[in-house]
Each structure stands twice: as C-alpha cells, then as structure tokens.
Coordinates of C-alpha atoms in Angstrom, one line a residue:
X1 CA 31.4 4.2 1.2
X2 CA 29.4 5.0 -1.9
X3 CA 25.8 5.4 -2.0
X4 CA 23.4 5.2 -4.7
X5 CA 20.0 7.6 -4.4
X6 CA 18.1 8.8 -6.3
X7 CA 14.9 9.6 -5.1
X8 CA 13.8 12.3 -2.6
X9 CA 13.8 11.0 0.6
X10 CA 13.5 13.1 4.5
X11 CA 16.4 15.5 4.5
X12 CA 17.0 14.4 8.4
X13 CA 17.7 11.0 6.4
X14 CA 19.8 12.4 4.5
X15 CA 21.9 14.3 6.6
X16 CA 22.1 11.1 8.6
X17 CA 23.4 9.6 5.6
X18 CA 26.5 11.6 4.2
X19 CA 27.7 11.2 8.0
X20 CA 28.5 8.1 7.2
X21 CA 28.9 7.8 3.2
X22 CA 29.1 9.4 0.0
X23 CA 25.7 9.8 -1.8
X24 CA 25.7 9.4 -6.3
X25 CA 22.9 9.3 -8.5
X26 CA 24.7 7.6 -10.9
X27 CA 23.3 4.3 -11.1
X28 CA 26.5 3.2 -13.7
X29 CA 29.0 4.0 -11.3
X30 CA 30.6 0.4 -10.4
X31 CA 32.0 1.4 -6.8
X32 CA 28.7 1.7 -5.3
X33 CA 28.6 0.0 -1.9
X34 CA 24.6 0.1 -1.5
X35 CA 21.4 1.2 -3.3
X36 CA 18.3 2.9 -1.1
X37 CA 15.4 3.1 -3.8
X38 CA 11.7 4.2 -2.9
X39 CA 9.8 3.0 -6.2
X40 CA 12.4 2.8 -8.7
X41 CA 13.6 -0.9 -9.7
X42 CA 17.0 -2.7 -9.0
X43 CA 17.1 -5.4 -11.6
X44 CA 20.2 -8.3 -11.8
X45 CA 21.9 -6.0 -14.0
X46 CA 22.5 -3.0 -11.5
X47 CA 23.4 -5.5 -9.2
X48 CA 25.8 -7.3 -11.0
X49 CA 27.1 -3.9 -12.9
X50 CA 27.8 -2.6 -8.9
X51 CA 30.7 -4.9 -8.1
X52 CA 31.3 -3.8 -4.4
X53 CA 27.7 -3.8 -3.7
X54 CA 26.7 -5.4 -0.1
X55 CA 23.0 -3.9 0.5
X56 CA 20.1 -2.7 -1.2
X57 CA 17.6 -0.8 1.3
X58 CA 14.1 -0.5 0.6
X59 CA 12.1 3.1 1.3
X60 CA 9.1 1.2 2.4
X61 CA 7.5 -2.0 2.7
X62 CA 6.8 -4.0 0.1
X63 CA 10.0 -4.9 -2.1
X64 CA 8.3 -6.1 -5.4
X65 CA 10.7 -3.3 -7.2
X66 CA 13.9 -5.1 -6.2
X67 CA 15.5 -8.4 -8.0
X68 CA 14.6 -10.7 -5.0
X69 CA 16.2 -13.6 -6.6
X70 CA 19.2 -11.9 -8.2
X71 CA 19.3 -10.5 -4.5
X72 CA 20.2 -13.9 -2.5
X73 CA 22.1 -15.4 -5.8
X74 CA 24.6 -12.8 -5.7
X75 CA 25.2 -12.4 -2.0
X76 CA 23.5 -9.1 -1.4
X77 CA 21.1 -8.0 1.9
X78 CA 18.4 -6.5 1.4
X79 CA 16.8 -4.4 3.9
X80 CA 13.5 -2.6 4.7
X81 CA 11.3 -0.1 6.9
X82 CA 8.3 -2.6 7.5
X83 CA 6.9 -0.4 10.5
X84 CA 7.3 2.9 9.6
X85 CA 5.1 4.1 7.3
X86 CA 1.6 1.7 8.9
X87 CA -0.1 4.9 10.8
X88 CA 0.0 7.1 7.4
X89 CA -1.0 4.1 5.5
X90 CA -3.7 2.9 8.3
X91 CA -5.2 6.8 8.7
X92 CA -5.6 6.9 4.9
X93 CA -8.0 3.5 4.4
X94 CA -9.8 5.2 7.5
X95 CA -9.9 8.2 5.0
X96 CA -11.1 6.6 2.1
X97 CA -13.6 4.8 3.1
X98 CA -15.5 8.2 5.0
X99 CA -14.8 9.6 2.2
X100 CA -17.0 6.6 -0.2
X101 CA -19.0 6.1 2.6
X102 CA -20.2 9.8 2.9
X103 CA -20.0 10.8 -0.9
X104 CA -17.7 13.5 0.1
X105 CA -16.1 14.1 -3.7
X106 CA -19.6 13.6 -4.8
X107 CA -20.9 16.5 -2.9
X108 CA -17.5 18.9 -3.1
X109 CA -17.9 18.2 -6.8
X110 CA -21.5 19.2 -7.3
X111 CA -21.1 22.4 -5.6
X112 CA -18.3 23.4 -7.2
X113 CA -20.1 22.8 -10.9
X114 CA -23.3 24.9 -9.6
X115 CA -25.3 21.9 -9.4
X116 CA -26.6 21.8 -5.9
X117 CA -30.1 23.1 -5.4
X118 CA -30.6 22.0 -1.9
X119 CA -29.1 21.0 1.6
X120 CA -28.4 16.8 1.6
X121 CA -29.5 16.2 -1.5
X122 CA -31.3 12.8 -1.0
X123 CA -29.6 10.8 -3.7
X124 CA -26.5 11.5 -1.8
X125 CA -27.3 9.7 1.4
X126 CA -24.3 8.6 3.2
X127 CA -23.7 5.9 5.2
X128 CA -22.3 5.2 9.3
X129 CA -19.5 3.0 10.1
X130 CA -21.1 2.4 13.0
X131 CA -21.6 -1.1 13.6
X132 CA -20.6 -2.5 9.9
X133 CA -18.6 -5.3 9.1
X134 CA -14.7 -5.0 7.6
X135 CA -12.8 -8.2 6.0
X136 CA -9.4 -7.7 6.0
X137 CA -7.2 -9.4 3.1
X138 CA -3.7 -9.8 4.4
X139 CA -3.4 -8.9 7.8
X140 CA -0.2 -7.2 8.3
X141 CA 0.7 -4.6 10.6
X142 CA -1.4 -1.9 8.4
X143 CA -4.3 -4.0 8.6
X144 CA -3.9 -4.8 11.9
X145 CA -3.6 -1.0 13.1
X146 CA -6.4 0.1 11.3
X147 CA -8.6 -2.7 12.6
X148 CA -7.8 -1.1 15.7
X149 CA -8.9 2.5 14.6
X150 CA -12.2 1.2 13.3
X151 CA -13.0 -1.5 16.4
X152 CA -11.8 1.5 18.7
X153 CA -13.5 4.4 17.4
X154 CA -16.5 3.2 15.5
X155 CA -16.9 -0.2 16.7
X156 CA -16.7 -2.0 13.6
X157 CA -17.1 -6.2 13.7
X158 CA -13.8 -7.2 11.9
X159 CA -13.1 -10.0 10.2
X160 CA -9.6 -11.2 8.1
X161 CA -8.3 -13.9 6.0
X162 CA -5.0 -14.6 5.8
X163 CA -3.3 -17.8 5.8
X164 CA 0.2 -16.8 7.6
X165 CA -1.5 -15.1 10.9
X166 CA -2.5 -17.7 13.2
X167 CA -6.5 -17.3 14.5
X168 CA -4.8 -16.5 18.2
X169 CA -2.8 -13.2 17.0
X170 CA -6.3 -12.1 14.7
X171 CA -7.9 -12.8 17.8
X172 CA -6.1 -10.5 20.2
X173 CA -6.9 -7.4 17.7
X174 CA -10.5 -8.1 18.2
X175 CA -9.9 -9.8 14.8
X176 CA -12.5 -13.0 14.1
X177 CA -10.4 -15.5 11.1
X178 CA -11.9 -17.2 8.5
X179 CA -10.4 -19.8 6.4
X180 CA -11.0 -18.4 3.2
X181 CA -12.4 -15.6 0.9
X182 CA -15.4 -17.1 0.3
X183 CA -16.1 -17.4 4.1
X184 CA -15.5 -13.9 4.3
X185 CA -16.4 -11.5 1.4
X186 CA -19.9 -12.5 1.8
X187 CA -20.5 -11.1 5.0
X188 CA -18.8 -8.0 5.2
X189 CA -19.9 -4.5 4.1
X190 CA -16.2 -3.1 3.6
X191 CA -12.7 -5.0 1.9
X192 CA -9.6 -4.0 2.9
X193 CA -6.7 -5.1 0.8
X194 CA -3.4 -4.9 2.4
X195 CA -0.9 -7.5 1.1
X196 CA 2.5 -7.5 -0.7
X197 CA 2.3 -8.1 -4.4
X198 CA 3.2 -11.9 -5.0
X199 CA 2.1 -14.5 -7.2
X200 CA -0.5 -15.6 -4.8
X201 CA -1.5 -12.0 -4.2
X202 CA -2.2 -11.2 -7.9
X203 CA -5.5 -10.7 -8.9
X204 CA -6.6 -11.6 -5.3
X205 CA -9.9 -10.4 -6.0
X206 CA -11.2 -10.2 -9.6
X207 CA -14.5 -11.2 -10.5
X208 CA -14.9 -14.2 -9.3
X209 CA -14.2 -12.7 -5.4
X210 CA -16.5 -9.6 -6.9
X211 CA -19.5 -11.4 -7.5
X212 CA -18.8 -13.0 -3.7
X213 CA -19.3 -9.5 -2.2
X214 CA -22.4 -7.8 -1.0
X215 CA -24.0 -5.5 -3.8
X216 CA -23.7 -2.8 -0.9
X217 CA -19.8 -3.3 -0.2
X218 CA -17.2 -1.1 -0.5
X219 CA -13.3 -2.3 -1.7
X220 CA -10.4 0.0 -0.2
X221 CA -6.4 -1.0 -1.9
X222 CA -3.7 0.7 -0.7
X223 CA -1.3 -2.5 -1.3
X224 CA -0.2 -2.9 -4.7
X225 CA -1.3 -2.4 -8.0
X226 CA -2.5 -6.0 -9.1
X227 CA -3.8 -7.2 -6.4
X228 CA -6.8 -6.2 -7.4
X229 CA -7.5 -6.6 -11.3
X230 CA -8.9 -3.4 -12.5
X231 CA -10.4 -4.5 -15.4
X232 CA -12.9 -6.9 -13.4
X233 CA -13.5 -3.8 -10.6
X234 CA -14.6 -2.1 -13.6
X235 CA -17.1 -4.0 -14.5
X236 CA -18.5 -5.0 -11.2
X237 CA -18.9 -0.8 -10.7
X238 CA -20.3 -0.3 -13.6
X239 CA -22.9 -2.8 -13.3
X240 CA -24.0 -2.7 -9.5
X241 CA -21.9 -5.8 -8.3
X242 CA -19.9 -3.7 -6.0
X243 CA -21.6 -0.4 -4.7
X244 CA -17.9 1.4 -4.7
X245 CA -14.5 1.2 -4.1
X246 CA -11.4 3.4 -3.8
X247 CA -7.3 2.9 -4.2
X248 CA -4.3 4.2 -3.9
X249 CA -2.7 2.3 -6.3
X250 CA -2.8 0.5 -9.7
X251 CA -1.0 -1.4 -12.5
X252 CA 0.6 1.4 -14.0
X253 CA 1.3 4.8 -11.6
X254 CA 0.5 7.3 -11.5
X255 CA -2.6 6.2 -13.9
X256 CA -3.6 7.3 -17.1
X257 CA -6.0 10.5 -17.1
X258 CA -8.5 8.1 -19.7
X259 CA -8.2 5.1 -17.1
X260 CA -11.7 3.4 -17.4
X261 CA -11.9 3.8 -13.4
X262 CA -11.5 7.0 -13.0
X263 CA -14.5 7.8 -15.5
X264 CA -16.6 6.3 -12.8
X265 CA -18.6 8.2 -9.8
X266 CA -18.1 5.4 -7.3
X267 CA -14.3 5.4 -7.7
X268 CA -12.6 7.3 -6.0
X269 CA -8.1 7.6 -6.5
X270 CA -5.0 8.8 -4.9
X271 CA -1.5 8.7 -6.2
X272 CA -0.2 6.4 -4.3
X273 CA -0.1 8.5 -1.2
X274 CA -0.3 6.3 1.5
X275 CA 2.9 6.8 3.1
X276 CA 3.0 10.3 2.1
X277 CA 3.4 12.0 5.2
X278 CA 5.8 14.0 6.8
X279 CA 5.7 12.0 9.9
X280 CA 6.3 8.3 7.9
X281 CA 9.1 9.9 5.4
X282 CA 10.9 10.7 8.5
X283 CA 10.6 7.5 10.2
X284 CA 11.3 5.3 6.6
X285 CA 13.8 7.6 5.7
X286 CA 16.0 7.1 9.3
X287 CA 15.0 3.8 9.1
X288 CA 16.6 2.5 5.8
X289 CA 19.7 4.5 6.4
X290 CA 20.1 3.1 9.8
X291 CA 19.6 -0.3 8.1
X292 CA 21.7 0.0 5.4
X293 CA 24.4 1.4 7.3
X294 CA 24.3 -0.9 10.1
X295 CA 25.4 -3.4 6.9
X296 CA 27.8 -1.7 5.6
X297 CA 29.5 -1.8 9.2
X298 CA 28.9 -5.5 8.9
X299 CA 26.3 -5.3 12.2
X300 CA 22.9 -7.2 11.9
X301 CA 20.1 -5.3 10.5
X302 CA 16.9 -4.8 12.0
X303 CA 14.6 -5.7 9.6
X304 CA 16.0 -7.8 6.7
X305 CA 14.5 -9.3 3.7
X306 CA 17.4 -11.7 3.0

C-alpha cells in the first residue's frame, strides 16, 4: 500500500505507518492508495489523478481542506481524529483569555521597552474570571471541555448556542441553551467560537453580532479563519464595541506581519497553535493512521466523515 504524506506528523505515527505501508511525498504519483494531510488541500483533481485511492485521513478535526463533495462522488472515505486534539485546543482558549483578561502581553511588553515606572500600573487593571459569564458558539467537544475547565475551576455561568446539541446534553455540562445569538451575546462577558467552517459558520459574528456584545466582552477563535470576519472585528476594536479579543486563526495563515489586527493592543494572535502539542500530535497522529489503515484493510473506521 502507498501512502501520500507530506506533512510532519508524530514520529510514533509514523513508525506505526510504514508497518503497514509505503510512505511518498509525491502527490503525482497515480498508485497512491490514501492521502493523510494536516492543512494542506486535496482538491477533485488529486483525487481523481490517484486512481487506486480508497481514503483520505484528516490530521485533525475540521475537514474544510478536503474536496468533500468530490470525496462521496468518487467513492472515497474520508476519515478524521475528532477527539484528539480537544484538551490542547480546550487549555489554549483557557490560555487566551488569562492572557486578555490579565493584560499579560501588555505588561511583558512594557517592561521589556523600559516603559514601566511602577508595580500594577493602574491602566493595566486586569480582570477575574471568577463568576463571569461565557457564550459558547458551536458546542462541540472543545467547547464542551473547556466549559468544564472554566465551570470547574473558576466557576463561570456558561451559556451556548448551537442548533445541533439538544438543551438536555448542554444541560448535563452545566451548559444553560439559548435559541439564538441574539439571546446570548448580550449577556455574556466572554465568546467562544468553536465551530467547523461551513457556509452557515461563515462570518458567524461580524458586525452585526459585534454590536450585540457587551462593550466589556472579550471574543476567543480557535475554529477557523472566517468564522469570524476580521475586517468587522477590526472595527469594533478599534472603536470600543468589543473591549478585546484573541485567535488562533484567520483567513489567510500564518497572517500577514501588516494585518490591520495585529497593529492593535487588544488583540492578541497565535499561529494556529491550538493542537500544537506534543501530547495531541501523538494522539491525532496514531489516530489517522489507525483510521486510515483500518480502511485500507476494508474494516470500519472509527470516526468517518463519509
């Protein structure tokens, strides 16, 4: 069996891999029984140029890199690690928002340029978690971990909007549902966004949700560039219609050094890091060898796409 990689993955993963298969970077080669891809795209073309492929396995969790479509027309599973990677994703929106929420850059920055003259300088007054409000957009099993973190350990209120979980399973994370943004942007004093990028996911909060928000809210994304239209979350930080926000991704990655956002002092950005850890490469990288494999042996996968 031939196997097309080329991106780094765990090298446990690999070593699992050529076990069982032959491993090219050649994406032109046309014996290629399966493609495992982290970011880069599989368009209708690969697929179709690969004429004994069976499986394409996605690094990760959301697929919006691979040719859904061309996917199920030609016959072809596609695979996924939707578990693996939610603690290091979870522990890094717990990360960014102490990080906004305490003006840590903001501080490390100022001493660092000379420009502290005193212990907690006063226009750097941080906030608690402690007994705040988070809305949830999407709640997925990253949202739903991290609303655990935050209930657990700082006793945050949580609310979440989402129109595929039903209010019982929101419920049983100590998650209250609401029926739509506008119940629920209102109300809370941090956003997380943590859905898959669709067509009803893009631009899920632009100006229009912006202006719904408490002037003192802060907006986490670690989903998907798009989700979040960055021209409009430029605006509303510049102009006091969202205190501050953070993310881990964007339209274009990694970003552009003269990316209005990142001119700002309430923005803070991460190169798409969230799964970035040793701990989730292992797991995603077993996980979409153990899927893809399992299909190539013509055994049910685990967690399949289509």
């Amino acid at each position: 069996m031939l196997v097309y990689l080329n991106e780094n993955i765990h090298p446990e993963a690999i070593t699992e891999l050529k076990k069982h298969a032959k491993i090219t970077n050649d994406h032109m080669n046309t014996e290629i029984d399966a493609i495992i891809v982290r970011t880069e795209p599989v368009t209708r073309e690969m697929m179709e140029h690969s004429k004994n492929l069976k499986v394409i396995g996605k690094h990760g969790i959301g697929y919006d890199n691979i040719d859904i479509d061309a996917a199920h027309d030609l016959g072809i599973s596609v695979v996924y690690t939707p578990t693996a990677n939610s603690q290091s994703v979870a522990e890094l929106i717990i990360t960014l928002l102490l990080n906004v929420t305490r003006n840590i850059i903001p501080n490390h920055r100022r001493l660092v340029q000379g420009e502290t003259q005193t212990n907690a300088p006063n226009d750097l007054i941080g906030n608690e978690l402690l007994g705040k409000k988070m809305g949830f957009i999407g709640l997925g099993n990253v949202a739903l971990l991290t609303g655990d973190i935050l209930r657990k350990g700082f006793s945050v209120d949580l609310l979440g909007y989402d129109p595929y979980v039903t209010t019982e399973k929101a419920a049983s994370h100590g998650i209250t549902k609401t029926e739509s943004l506008q119940e629920m942007l209102p109300e809370v004093d941090f956003i997380n966004v943590s859905v898959p990028l669709t067509e009803s996911t893009k631009n899920i909060i632009s100006m229009r949700e912006l202006k719904m928000c408490k002037k003192s809210a802060i907006l986490i994304n670690t989903s998907r560039g798009g989700t979040v239209n960055e021209r409009d979350l430029y605006v509303a930080l510049s102009n006091n219609i969202l205190k501050a926000a953070a993310s881990d991704v964007f339209n274009i990655e990694p970003p552009r050094k003269d990316h209005p956002l990142l001119s700002l002092d309430n923005f803070i950005a991460t190169p798409h890091i969230g799964a970035s850890t040793d701990e989730a490469m292992y797991r995603m990288g077993k996980t979409v060898v153990q899927e893809v494999i399992s299909v190539l042996n013509g055994k049910k996968a685990s967690y399949q796409v289509i």
